[in-house]
Coordinates of C-alpha atoms in Angstrom, one line a residue:
Chain A
X14 CA -28.2 -4.9 -13.9
X15 CA -28.9 -5.0 -10.1
X16 CA -27.8 -7.7 -7.9
X17 CA -28.4 -10.0 -5.9
X18 CA -31.1 -11.8 -7.8
X19 CA -33.3 -14.5 -6.3
X20 CA -31.4 -17.9 -5.6
X21 CA -32.0 -20.5 -8.2
X22 CA -29.7 -23.5 -7.9
X23 CA -30.1 -24.8 -11.5
X24 CA -29.6 -21.3 -12.9
X25 CA -26.5 -20.7 -10.9
X26 CA -25.0 -24.2 -12.0
X27 CA -25.5 -23.1 -15.5
X28 CA -23.8 -19.9 -14.9
X29 CA -20.9 -21.5 -13.2
X30 CA -20.5 -23.8 -16.3
X31 CA -20.5 -20.6 -18.5
X32 CA -17.8 -19.2 -16.2
X33 CA -15.6 -22.4 -16.6
X34 CA -15.9 -22.0 -20.4
X35 CA -14.7 -18.4 -20.2
X36 CA -11.9 -19.4 -18.0
X37 CA -10.4 -21.9 -20.2
X38 CA -11.2 -20.1 -23.4
X39 CA -9.6 -16.8 -22.2
X40 CA -6.5 -18.4 -20.8
X41 CA -6.0 -20.5 -23.9
X42 CA -6.4 -17.3 -26.0
X43 CA -3.9 -15.4 -23.6
X44 CA -1.3 -18.3 -23.9
X45 CA -0.8 -18.0 -20.2
X46 CA -2.6 -17.6 -16.9
X47 CA -4.1 -19.4 -14.0
X48 CA -6.9 -22.0 -14.7
X49 CA -6.6 -24.2 -11.7
X50 CA -7.5 -21.7 -8.9
X51 CA -10.0 -20.0 -11.3
X52 CA -11.9 -23.2 -11.7
X53 CA -11.9 -24.1 -7.9
X54 CA -13.2 -20.6 -7.0
X55 CA -15.9 -20.5 -9.7
X56 CA -18.9 -21.9 -7.8
X57 CA -18.3 -19.5 -4.7
X58 CA -17.8 -16.6 -7.0
X59 CA -20.9 -17.4 -9.0
X60 CA -23.1 -17.7 -5.8
X61 CA -21.6 -14.5 -4.4
X62 CA -21.9 -12.3 -7.5
X63 CA -25.4 -13.4 -8.4
X64 CA -27.2 -14.2 -5.2
X65 CA -25.4 -12.4 -2.4
X66 CA -23.3 -9.2 -3.3
X67 CA -25.3 -6.0 -3.6
X68 CA -24.0 -4.3 -6.7
X69 CA -25.1 -2.7 -10.0
X70 CA -23.2 -3.2 -13.1
X71 CA -25.0 -0.2 -14.6
X72 CA -23.8 2.0 -11.7
X73 CA -20.4 0.5 -10.8
X74 CA -19.7 3.5 -8.4
X75 CA -23.2 3.1 -6.5
X76 CA -22.2 4.4 -3.0
X77 CA -24.2 1.6 -1.2
X78 CA -22.7 -1.3 -3.0
X79 CA -21.0 -4.1 -1.3
X80 CA -17.2 -4.3 -2.0
X81 CA -15.6 -7.3 -3.4
X82 CA -11.8 -7.6 -3.1
X83 CA -9.9 -10.3 -4.9
X84 CA -6.9 -11.4 -2.7
X85 CA -6.0 -14.4 -4.7
X86 CA -5.7 -12.2 -7.6
X87 CA -4.0 -14.6 -10.0
X88 CA -7.4 -15.9 -10.5
X89 CA -8.1 -12.9 -12.8
X90 CA -9.7 -15.1 -15.4
X91 CA -12.5 -16.1 -13.0
X92 CA -12.9 -12.5 -11.8
X93 CA -13.2 -11.1 -15.4
X94 CA -15.6 -13.7 -16.4
X95 CA -18.0 -12.9 -13.5
X96 CA -17.7 -9.2 -14.1
X97 CA -18.4 -9.8 -17.8
X98 CA -21.4 -12.1 -17.2
X99 CA -22.9 -9.7 -14.6
X100 CA -22.9 -6.9 -17.1
X101 CA -19.7 -4.8 -16.4
X102 CA -18.4 -5.3 -20.0
X103 CA -18.8 -7.3 -23.1
X104 CA -17.8 -10.9 -22.7
X105 CA -16.1 -10.6 -26.1
X106 CA -13.5 -8.7 -24.2
X107 CA -12.3 -11.8 -22.3
X108 CA -10.3 -12.9 -25.3
X109 CA -8.0 -9.8 -24.8
X110 CA -6.9 -11.2 -21.5
X111 CA -3.1 -10.4 -20.9
X112 CA -2.8 -8.7 -24.2
X113 CA -1.0 -5.5 -24.8
X114 CA -3.5 -2.5 -24.4
X115 CA -6.3 -4.7 -22.8
X116 CA -7.8 -3.4 -19.5
X117 CA -7.8 -7.2 -18.5
X118 CA -4.3 -7.2 -17.1
X119 CA -2.5 -10.5 -16.1
X120 CA -3.3 -9.5 -12.4
X121 CA -6.1 -7.0 -12.0
X122 CA -5.6 -3.2 -12.2
X123 CA -7.9 -0.9 -10.3
X124 CA -10.7 -0.1 -12.7
X125 CA -14.0 0.8 -10.9
X126 CA -15.8 1.5 -14.1
X127 CA -15.3 -2.2 -15.1
X128 CA -16.1 -3.3 -11.6
X129 CA -12.6 -3.7 -10.4
X130 CA -12.5 -2.1 -6.9
X131 CA -8.8 -2.5 -6.4
X132 CA -5.9 -4.1 -8.2
X133 CA -4.0 -7.2 -6.8
X134 CA -1.6 -9.9 -7.4
X135 CA 1.0 -9.9 -4.7
X136 CA -0.4 -12.3 -2.1
X137 CA -0.9 -11.4 1.4
X138 CA -1.8 -7.7 0.7
X139 CA -5.6 -7.4 -0.1
X140 CA -7.2 -8.5 3.0
X141 CA -5.6 -5.6 4.8
X142 CA -7.3 -3.3 2.1
X143 CA -10.5 -5.0 2.7
X144 CA -10.1 -4.4 6.6
X145 CA -9.5 -0.6 5.8
X146 CA -12.6 -0.6 3.5
X147 CA -14.7 -2.3 6.3
X148 CA -13.4 0.1 8.8
X149 CA -14.1 3.1 6.6
X150 CA -17.7 1.8 5.7
X151 CA -18.5 1.7 9.4
X152 CA -17.1 5.1 10.0
X153 CA -19.4 6.3 7.3
X154 CA -22.4 4.6 8.9
X155 CA -22.9 2.4 5.8
X156 CA -24.5 -0.9 5.9
X157 CA -22.3 -2.2 3.0
X158 CA -20.3 -5.3 3.5
X159 CA -16.8 -6.4 2.1
X160 CA -16.1 -9.7 0.6
X161 CA -12.5 -10.9 0.2
X162 CA -11.7 -14.0 -1.9
X163 CA -8.6 -15.6 -0.6
X164 CA -7.1 -19.1 -0.4
X165 CA -5.4 -21.4 2.0
X166 CA -2.1 -20.8 0.2
X167 CA -2.3 -17.1 0.8
X168 CA -2.6 -17.7 4.5
X169 CA 1.1 -18.6 4.5
X170 CA 1.9 -14.9 4.1
X171 CA 2.4 -13.5 7.6
X172 CA 0.7 -10.2 6.8
X173 CA -2.7 -12.1 6.5
X174 CA -2.5 -12.9 10.2
X175 CA -1.9 -9.2 11.0
X176 CA -5.0 -8.4 8.9
X177 CA -7.0 -11.1 10.5
X178 CA -6.1 -10.0 14.0
X179 CA -7.2 -6.5 13.2
X180 CA -10.4 -7.4 11.6
X181 CA -11.5 -9.1 14.9
X182 CA -10.0 -6.2 17.0
X183 CA -12.1 -3.7 15.1
X184 CA -15.2 -5.9 15.3
X185 CA -15.6 -5.9 11.5
X186 CA -18.9 -7.9 11.4
X187 CA -19.2 -6.5 7.9
X188 CA -16.3 -8.3 6.6
X189 CA -16.3 -11.8 5.1
X190 CA -13.2 -13.8 3.9
X191 CA -13.8 -16.7 1.6
X192 CA -11.2 -19.4 1.5
X193 CA -10.8 -21.3 -1.7
X194 CA -9.3 -24.3 -0.1
X195 CA -8.1 -26.5 -2.9
X196 CA -5.0 -27.9 -1.0
X197 CA -2.7 -27.3 -3.9
X198 CA -0.1 -24.6 -4.5
X199 CA 2.5 -24.1 -7.2
X200 CA 5.2 -26.4 -5.7
X201 CA 2.7 -29.0 -4.6
X202 CA 0.2 -30.2 -1.9
X203 CA -0.2 -27.5 0.7
X204 CA 0.5 -29.9 3.5
X205 CA 3.9 -30.6 1.9
X206 CA 4.9 -27.2 1.1
X207 CA 3.7 -25.5 4.1
X208 CA 0.7 -26.9 6.3
X209 CA -1.8 -24.4 7.3
X210 CA -4.1 -26.7 9.4
X211 CA -5.9 -26.6 11.7
X212 CA -7.5 -23.8 9.7
X213 CA -10.9 -23.6 11.4
X214 CA -9.2 -23.4 14.8
X215 CA -6.8 -20.8 13.8
X216 CA -9.6 -18.6 12.5
X217 CA -11.6 -19.2 15.7
X218 CA -8.7 -18.3 17.8
X219 CA -8.1 -15.2 15.8
X220 CA -11.7 -14.0 16.8
X221 CA -13.6 -15.0 13.6
X222 CA -16.9 -17.0 13.0
X223 CA -16.0 -19.9 10.9
X224 CA -18.3 -21.8 8.5
X225 CA -16.8 -24.7 6.7
X226 CA -18.6 -25.9 3.4
X227 CA -18.2 -27.9 0.2
X228 CA -17.2 -25.1 -1.9
X229 CA -18.7 -26.7 -5.0
X230 CA -22.1 -27.0 -3.5
X231 CA -24.1 -24.1 -4.8
X232 CA -26.7 -24.6 -2.0
X233 CA -24.2 -25.2 0.7
X234 CA -22.4 -22.0 -0.4
X235 CA -25.5 -20.0 -0.5
X236 CA -26.7 -21.3 3.0
X237 CA -23.2 -20.0 4.4
X238 CA -23.7 -16.6 2.9
X239 CA -27.3 -16.3 4.2
X240 CA -25.7 -16.9 7.8
X241 CA -23.2 -14.0 7.0
X242 CA -26.2 -11.9 5.8
X243 CA -27.8 -12.1 9.2
X244 CA -24.4 -11.7 11.1
X245 CA -23.5 -8.7 9.1
X246 CA -26.7 -7.1 9.9
X247 CA -26.0 -7.6 13.6
X248 CA -28.4 -10.6 14.1
X249 CA -27.9 -14.0 15.6
X250 CA -28.1 -17.1 13.5
X251 CA -31.1 -19.2 14.6
X252 CA -29.9 -22.5 16.1
X253 CA -26.2 -21.4 15.7
X254 CA -25.3 -19.9 19.0
X255 CA -21.6 -20.3 18.1
X256 CA -21.8 -17.4 15.7
X257 CA -21.3 -13.9 17.1
X258 CA -22.7 -11.0 15.2
X259 CA -19.9 -8.7 16.4
X260 CA -17.1 -10.9 14.7
X261 CA -16.0 -11.0 11.1
X262 CA -16.8 -14.3 9.3
X263 CA -14.6 -16.8 7.4
X264 CA -16.3 -19.2 4.9
X265 CA -13.8 -22.0 4.2
X266 CA -14.8 -23.7 1.1
X267 CA -13.4 -27.2 0.5
X268 CA -12.7 -27.2 -3.3
X269 CA -10.9 -29.1 -6.0
X270 CA -8.2 -27.3 -8.1
X271 CA -9.1 -27.4 -11.7
X272 CA -12.8 -28.4 -10.9
X273 CA -15.0 -29.3 -13.9
X274 CA -12.2 -30.3 -16.3
X275 CA -11.2 -33.9 -15.6
X276 CA -7.5 -33.6 -16.6
X277 CA -7.0 -30.5 -14.6
X278 CA -8.6 -31.6 -11.4
X279 CA -6.3 -32.0 -8.5
X280 CA -3.1 -31.3 -10.6
X281 CA -0.7 -28.7 -9.3
X282 CA 0.6 -28.3 -12.8
X283 CA -2.5 -26.6 -13.8
X284 CA -2.0 -23.7 -11.4
X285 CA -0.4 -21.5 -14.0
X286 CA -0.5 -22.9 -17.7
X287 CA -2.7 -22.5 -20.6
X288 CA -4.4 -25.3 -22.4
X289 CA -3.3 -26.4 -25.9
X290 CA -5.8 -26.4 -28.7
X291 CA -6.6 -30.1 -28.2
X292 CA -6.9 -29.6 -24.4
X293 CA -9.3 -26.6 -24.9
X294 CA -11.4 -28.7 -27.2
X295 CA -11.6 -31.6 -24.6
X296 CA -12.3 -29.1 -21.8
X297 CA -15.2 -27.5 -23.7
X298 CA -16.6 -30.9 -24.7
X299 CA -16.6 -31.9 -21.0
X300 CA -18.4 -28.7 -19.9
X301 CA -21.0 -29.2 -22.7
X302 CA -21.7 -32.6 -21.4
X303 CA -22.0 -31.4 -17.8
X304 CA -24.6 -28.6 -18.5
Chain B
X19 CA 31.6 29.2 13.9
X20 CA 28.1 27.8 13.8
X21 CA 25.2 30.2 14.2
X22 CA 23.1 30.2 17.4
X23 CA 20.0 28.5 16.1
X24 CA 16.6 28.2 17.6
X25 CA 16.1 24.4 18.0
X26 CA 12.7 22.8 17.5
X27 CA 11.3 19.2 16.8
X28 CA 10.2 18.4 13.3
X29 CA 8.0 15.7 14.5
X30 CA 6.0 18.3 16.4
X31 CA 5.4 20.1 13.0
X32 CA 3.9 16.8 11.7
X33 CA 1.7 16.4 14.7
X34 CA 0.5 20.2 14.8
X35 CA -0.4 20.0 11.2
X36 CA -2.3 16.7 11.5
X37 CA -4.4 18.4 14.3
X38 CA -5.1 21.4 12.0
X39 CA -6.0 19.1 9.1
X40 CA -8.2 17.0 11.5
X41 CA -10.1 20.2 12.6
X42 CA -10.6 21.4 9.0
X43 CA -11.3 18.0 7.2
X44 CA -13.4 15.3 8.7
X45 CA -12.0 12.8 6.2
X46 CA -8.4 13.0 7.5
X47 CA -7.5 9.9 9.6
X48 CA -4.3 9.0 11.2
X49 CA -2.7 5.5 11.7
X50 CA 0.1 4.5 13.9
X51 CA 1.8 1.2 14.6
X52 CA 2.5 1.4 18.4
X53 CA 4.8 4.3 18.3
X54 CA 2.3 7.1 18.6
X55 CA 4.1 8.5 21.7
X56 CA 7.3 8.8 19.7
X57 CA 5.8 10.0 16.5
X58 CA 3.6 12.3 18.5
X59 CA 0.5 11.3 16.6
X60 CA -0.9 10.6 20.1
X61 CA -1.7 14.3 20.1
X62 CA -4.1 13.8 17.2
X63 CA -5.6 10.7 18.9
X64 CA -6.2 12.8 22.1
X65 CA -8.2 15.1 20.0
X66 CA -9.9 12.9 17.4
X67 CA -9.9 9.4 18.9
X68 CA -12.7 8.3 16.3
X69 CA -10.3 9.2 13.5
X70 CA -7.2 7.4 14.9
X71 CA -6.3 3.8 14.3
X72 CA -3.5 2.1 16.2
X73 CA -3.0 -1.1 14.2
X74 CA -0.3 -2.4 16.7
X75 CA 3.2 -3.5 15.7
X76 CA 2.0 -4.4 12.2
X77 CA 3.3 -2.1 9.6
X78 CA 2.4 -4.0 6.5
X79 CA -1.3 -4.1 7.7
X80 CA -1.2 -0.4 8.6
X81 CA -0.3 0.6 4.9
X82 CA -3.0 -1.4 3.3
X83 CA -5.6 -0.6 5.9
X84 CA -4.7 3.0 5.1
X85 CA -5.1 2.0 1.4
X86 CA -8.6 0.6 2.0
X87 CA -9.6 3.7 4.0
X88 CA -8.5 5.9 1.1
X89 CA -10.8 4.0 -1.3
X90 CA -13.6 5.0 1.1
X91 CA -12.8 8.5 0.6
X92 CA -10.6 9.2 3.7
X93 CA -7.2 10.8 3.7
X94 CA -5.1 8.5 5.8
X95 CA -1.8 9.5 7.3
X96 CA 0.2 6.4 8.3
X97 CA 3.1 7.1 10.6
X98 CA 5.8 5.1 12.2
X99 CA 9.8 5.2 12.2
X100 CA 11.1 5.7 8.8
X101 CA 13.0 2.4 8.8
X102 CA 9.8 0.5 9.3
X103 CA 7.3 2.4 7.3
X104 CA 9.5 2.6 4.3
X105 CA 11.2 -0.8 4.7
X106 CA 9.0 -3.3 6.3
X107 CA 6.0 -2.3 4.2
X108 CA 7.8 -1.3 1.0
X109 CA 6.0 -3.8 -1.2
X110 CA 2.6 -2.8 0.1
X111 CA 3.6 0.8 -0.7
X112 CA 4.7 -0.3 -4.2
X113 CA 2.0 -2.7 -5.1
X114 CA -1.1 -1.4 -3.3
X115 CA -0.5 2.3 -2.8
X116 CA 1.6 3.3 -5.9
X117 CA 0.4 1.0 -8.6
X118 CA -3.2 1.8 -7.6
X119 CA -2.2 5.5 -7.0
X120 CA -4.0 5.7 -3.7
X121 CA -4.4 8.9 -1.6
X122 CA -2.3 7.7 1.3
X123 CA 0.3 9.8 3.2
X124 CA 3.2 8.2 4.8
X125 CA 5.2 9.8 7.8
X126 CA 8.7 8.5 8.3
X127 CA 9.6 9.8 11.7
X128 CA 13.1 9.4 13.2
X129 CA 14.9 9.7 9.8
X130 CA 18.7 9.6 9.7
X131 CA 20.9 9.0 12.6
X132 CA 18.9 11.3 14.9
X133 CA 17.5 8.3 16.8
X134 CA 21.2 8.0 18.0
X135 CA 21.6 5.5 20.9
X136 CA 19.1 3.1 19.5
X137 CA 21.7 2.1 17.0
X138 CA 21.9 0.9 13.4
X139 CA 18.5 -1.1 13.3
X140 CA 16.6 2.1 14.0
X141 CA 18.5 4.6 12.0
X142 CA 16.7 5.3 8.8
X143 CA 19.4 6.0 6.1
X144 CA 17.7 4.4 2.9
X145 CA 14.2 5.8 2.7
X146 CA 14.8 8.5 0.2
X147 CA 16.3 6.1 -2.1
X148 CA 13.5 3.4 -1.7
X149 CA 10.7 5.9 -1.9
X150 CA 11.9 8.0 -4.8
X151 CA 12.4 5.1 -7.1
X152 CA 8.6 4.5 -6.9
X153 CA 6.3 5.9 -9.7
X154 CA 3.5 8.2 -8.5
X155 CA 5.4 8.8 -5.1
X156 CA 6.0 12.4 -4.0
X157 CA 9.0 12.5 -1.5
X158 CA 9.3 15.5 0.9
X159 CA 12.2 16.0 3.3
X160 CA 11.4 19.2 5.2
X161 CA 14.3 21.0 6.9
X162 CA 12.8 22.2 10.2
X163 CA 9.6 22.4 12.2
X164 CA 7.9 25.1 10.0
X165 CA 8.7 23.2 6.8
X166 CA 7.5 19.8 8.4
X167 CA 4.3 21.7 9.4
X168 CA 3.8 23.1 5.8
X169 CA 4.9 19.8 4.1
X170 CA 2.2 17.9 6.1
X171 CA -0.5 20.4 5.1
X172 CA 0.7 20.2 1.4
X173 CA 0.8 16.4 1.5
X174 CA -2.9 16.5 2.3
X175 CA -3.6 18.7 -0.7
X176 CA -1.9 16.4 -3.1
X177 CA -4.2 13.6 -4.7
X178 CA -1.9 10.6 -4.4
X179 CA 0.9 9.0 -2.3
X180 CA 3.3 11.3 -0.5
X181 CA 6.3 10.3 1.8
X182 CA 7.3 12.9 4.4
X183 CA 10.6 12.3 6.3
X184 CA 11.4 13.9 9.5
X185 CA 13.5 13.3 12.5
X186 CA 13.6 12.7 16.2
X187 CA 15.9 15.4 17.7
X188 CA 15.4 19.2 17.8
X189 CA 16.9 20.7 14.7
X190 CA 17.7 24.4 13.8
X191 CA 14.8 26.4 12.7
X192 CA 16.1 27.6 9.4
X193 CA 13.0 29.1 7.8
X194 CA 10.3 31.4 9.0
X195 CA 6.7 30.6 9.7
X196 CA 5.5 32.8 6.8
X197 CA 7.9 31.6 4.2
X198 CA 6.2 30.0 1.3
X199 CA 6.4 26.2 0.9
X200 CA 5.6 24.8 -2.5
X201 CA 5.9 21.1 -3.3
X202 CA 8.4 20.8 -6.2
X203 CA 10.1 24.1 -5.6
X204 CA 13.5 24.3 -4.0
X205 CA 14.4 27.4 -2.0
X206 CA 17.6 29.4 -2.4
X207 CA 18.5 30.2 1.2
X208 CA 21.7 32.1 0.5
X209 CA 23.1 33.4 -2.8
X210 CA 26.7 32.9 -4.0
X211 CA 28.7 32.6 -7.1
X212 CA 31.5 30.1 -6.4
X213 CA 29.8 26.8 -5.5
X214 CA 26.4 25.4 -5.1
X215 CA 25.5 23.4 -1.9
X216 CA 22.1 21.4 -2.3
X217 CA 21.0 20.1 1.1
X218 CA 17.9 18.6 2.6
X219 CA 16.5 18.1 6.1
X220 CA 18.8 18.6 9.1
X221 CA 21.7 19.2 6.7
X222 CA 20.3 22.6 5.6
X223 CA 21.5 24.2 8.8
X224 CA 25.0 22.5 8.3
X225 CA 25.2 23.9 4.8
X226 CA 24.2 27.4 6.0
X227 CA 27.0 27.2 8.7
X228 CA 29.5 25.9 6.1
X229 CA 28.5 28.8 3.8
X230 CA 29.2 31.3 6.6
X231 CA 32.7 29.8 7.1
X232 CA 33.4 29.7 3.4
X233 CA 32.5 33.4 3.1
X234 CA 35.0 34.2 5.8
X235 CA 37.6 32.8 3.5
X236 CA 36.4 34.6 0.5
X237 CA 34.3 31.8 -1.1
X238 CA 30.6 32.6 -1.8
X239 CA 28.5 29.5 -1.6
X240 CA 25.0 29.4 -2.8
X241 CA 22.8 27.2 -0.5
X242 CA 19.6 25.4 -1.9
X243 CA 17.2 23.8 0.4
X244 CA 15.9 20.9 -1.6
X245 CA 12.9 20.0 0.6
X246 CA 11.1 18.2 -2.4
X247 CA 13.2 15.4 -3.5
X248 CA 10.6 14.2 -6.0
X249 CA 9.4 15.8 -8.3
X250 CA 12.9 17.4 -8.5
X251 CA 13.1 21.2 -9.1
X252 CA 15.6 20.9 -11.9
X253 CA 15.2 24.5 -12.9
X254 CA 16.4 26.1 -9.7
X255 CA 19.3 23.6 -9.4
X256 CA 20.4 24.1 -13.1
X257 CA 20.3 27.9 -12.7
X258 CA 22.5 27.9 -9.7
X259 CA 24.9 25.3 -11.0
X260 CA 25.2 27.1 -14.4
X261 CA 26.2 30.1 -12.4
X262 CA 28.6 28.5 -9.9
X263 CA 30.1 25.6 -12.0
X264 CA 30.5 23.4 -8.8
X265 CA 28.3 21.4 -6.6
X266 CA 28.2 19.8 -3.2
X267 CA 25.1 17.8 -2.0
X268 CA 24.5 17.1 1.8
X269 CA 22.0 14.8 3.3
X270 CA 21.6 12.5 6.4
X271 CA 21.1 9.5 4.3
X272 CA 23.2 6.9 2.2
X273 CA 25.0 8.4 -0.6
X274 CA 23.5 5.7 -3.0
X275 CA 20.2 6.5 -4.3
X276 CA 19.4 9.6 -2.0
X277 CA 18.8 13.2 -2.6
X278 CA 22.4 13.8 -4.0
X279 CA 21.9 11.0 -6.4
X280 CA 18.7 12.6 -7.6
X281 CA 20.4 15.9 -8.2
X282 CA 23.4 14.2 -9.9
X283 CA 21.2 12.1 -12.3
X284 CA 19.6 15.2 -13.5
X285 CA 22.9 17.2 -13.8
X286 CA 24.8 14.4 -15.5
X287 CA 22.1 14.6 -18.4
X288 CA 22.0 18.4 -18.5
X289 CA 24.9 20.2 -17.1
X290 CA 27.7 18.2 -15.5
X291 CA 30.0 20.1 -13.1
X292 CA 32.6 19.0 -10.5
X293 CA 30.6 17.5 -7.7
X294 CA 31.1 16.0 -4.2
X295 CA 28.6 14.2 -1.9
X296 CA 28.2 14.6 1.8
X297 CA 26.3 11.7 3.4
X298 CA 26.5 8.3 4.8
X299 CA 29.2 6.5 2.8
X300 CA 27.8 3.0 2.2
X301 CA 27.6 2.0 6.0
X302 CA 25.3 1.4 8.7
X303 CA 25.1 3.5 11.9
X304 CA 25.8 2.5 15.5
X305 CA 24.8 3.7 18.9
X306 CA 26.0 7.1 20.0
X307 CA 24.5 10.6 20.4
X308 CA 23.3 12.1 17.1
X309 CA 26.0 14.8 17.3
X310 CA 28.8 12.0 17.7
X311 CA 27.4 10.0 14.9
X312 CA 27.1 13.0 12.5
X313 CA 30.8 13.7 13.2
X314 CA 32.0 10.1 12.8
X315 CA 30.0 9.7 9.6
X316 CA 31.1 13.0 8.1
X317 CA 27.8 14.9 8.0
X318 CA 28.8 18.1 9.6
X319 CA 29.4 21.6 8.1
X320 CA 33.1 21.0 8.2
X321 CA 32.7 18.2 5.8
X322 CA 30.7 20.4 3.6
X323 CA 33.4 23.0 3.7
X324 CA 36.1 20.4 2.9
X325 CA 34.2 19.1 -0.2
X326 CA 33.2 22.8 -1.3
X327 CA 36.9 23.6 -1.4
X328 CA 37.6 20.5 -3.3
X329 CA 35.1 21.2 -5.9
X330 CA 36.1 24.8 -6.2
X331 CA 39.6 23.6 -6.9
X332 CA 38.4 21.0 -9.5
X333 CA 36.7 23.7 -11.4
X334 CA 40.0 25.3 -12.5
X335 CA 41.7 22.0 -13.2

C-alpha cells in the first residue's frame, strides 16, 4: 500500500491503539523487550508512517521513498508493529519477536524487503547513518527525506553531537530528527542520570530548526510534520520566520514513558521488561476501554 | 647487507588509486576527518570536490556517514590515521558497517611506528588485530606503493567492508607494477627449503633482506608476502611450511592478534611447526625516527635472521 494517506485524527488514534496492543502482546510473547519507550513513541510513529512518510509497502525498494531510520532501536516492538500494520508483513509474525529464527530480532537487523532500511541497537550511531543517507539523496538529486527516531537519552552519546553538527554543516534540510522525550532512562529520570536540557536551545545552537510538541497529540504532531514538509521542499513556513528552509529540523515530542497503560506510565522499570499474563490482560482491557 | 631499494610512499598508492577510481566510477566517494593533507586524500578532493566529504575531527560520524552513503549506492572510502579509524570508531565499524555488511572501505594511514616522532598515541599497532576479528571484514596490508595502489582498486571491487593498512614513510618497492594482486592470495617472493618467513607491509623488505643474509650463510629462506590477512591464504602458507618445517612471522604490529597470530591459529590446527614471531612485543611505542624505533622494538631484518636461525635449530631438536 502507498503512503501517506489523508490525515484523519480519529483513524490515527485507533491505529495508535492497535499499535499499543501489538507492543504489549509481542513483548509478552517474547518474554523480554522494551515496552516503555515503544509506547511513548507510538503516536509520533503512527502519524509519521501513515500521514507523512512517502513509502509503499508493496514496493519496499521504491527508489523515491522517504527513508526512516530507527535510532532508539530498542523500541523494535513499536517499529515492527507499524511495519506490519502498514503492510510490510503479516501482523501474526509479531508473536515471533526475539525468537530463534525470526526476522524480528531483539534489535532490528537490516531487511529492506520487510521495510527495515538499516539495523540498529547501539545508541548514538544511527543519526550519522541518516546524515549519510541525506547527503547521498541530495547528491543523487532526489527529493526524498530522511526521518530519524531518537530520544533525549540517546542525546547523551557524544557521537550524536558530531552528527547534529554535520547535518547543519551540510545544510540537510531533507533530514528530520524526532526526539521521543519521555524523561526516563534505565537508571532513572534523565535529569538525575545526565541532564540534557536546555534541549531546544542546544538544537538551535547546533543549527537546527526546532519544533516542540506534545508527542501524544496526533494533531500537534501532524502540524509539526507539515512544517517539515514545507521546509524540506525549500519553502518558508507562513507566520514562522524563525524556521530556515536550509536547516535540518528537530521535532521534540514531550511524551510519557509507557503511555496508554496506567501501571506502566512514568515508570523507569518498564523500560525493558515484559508484562506477566495478568499485566497483559489488564493492559489490553485498558486499551479496549480507551478506543 | 640490505639491498638498495627504490623507496616510495604507500599512501600515494592509496591516493593515486582513489583518483583512478573516481575517474572511472561516479559512485566512488572519499571521506576524511581533517587529515586529508597527511592521508593525501586532498588530491582526490582537488579533482572531485563534489565527491569528497571532510567531516572534521569526528571519526565516529565519518564511519556511519559513509555507511549511510553506501546505502544510497555510493562506494565510500573513509580515511584517517589507522589508530583513529580503527580504534575511535571500532564499534561503528562493528555494529553499523559489519553487522549490516555495508559496502564501506576504510583506509588506515600511518600504520605501525612509521609516524615516528608523534609518539605512542599516533602509532597504530593494533588495527590488524581489531579489524580481523570482525566477521564480514576483509583486511589488506599491502607491502609497497604498487600493492597499495592495487589493494585500493581491489577494495572497490569487493561488495562489503574492507580495511586497507598503509604507512607514512617511504618504504622499499618490493613488487613490480605489473605483478598480479589478488585479494586472498599470498605471493611467494623467494623460494627456499629451510625456513618460511611470512611478512606483511613494510616488513616484507626486511624479510627479503634477511633471506639474502641467510643465503650467504647457507640457509635458504622462503619469503611469503601476506598482503591479505583476511581471508587467509592457508593453501600457500601450508604448502610452504610443509616443505620447510619452520616459520618466522614478521609484522610492524603487536604480536597479539596480528598477522602472525592469524597464521599460527591456522597452522596450530593443521600443521604445527617450530615458529617465532617478529613484531611489537606487548608494548607501546615512543618518539623517535621510524628507523630508531624499528631497531629498538626488534622489527629489523637482523631480528628476522636471529629468529630464523632459532627455528631452524628447533627443527632438529
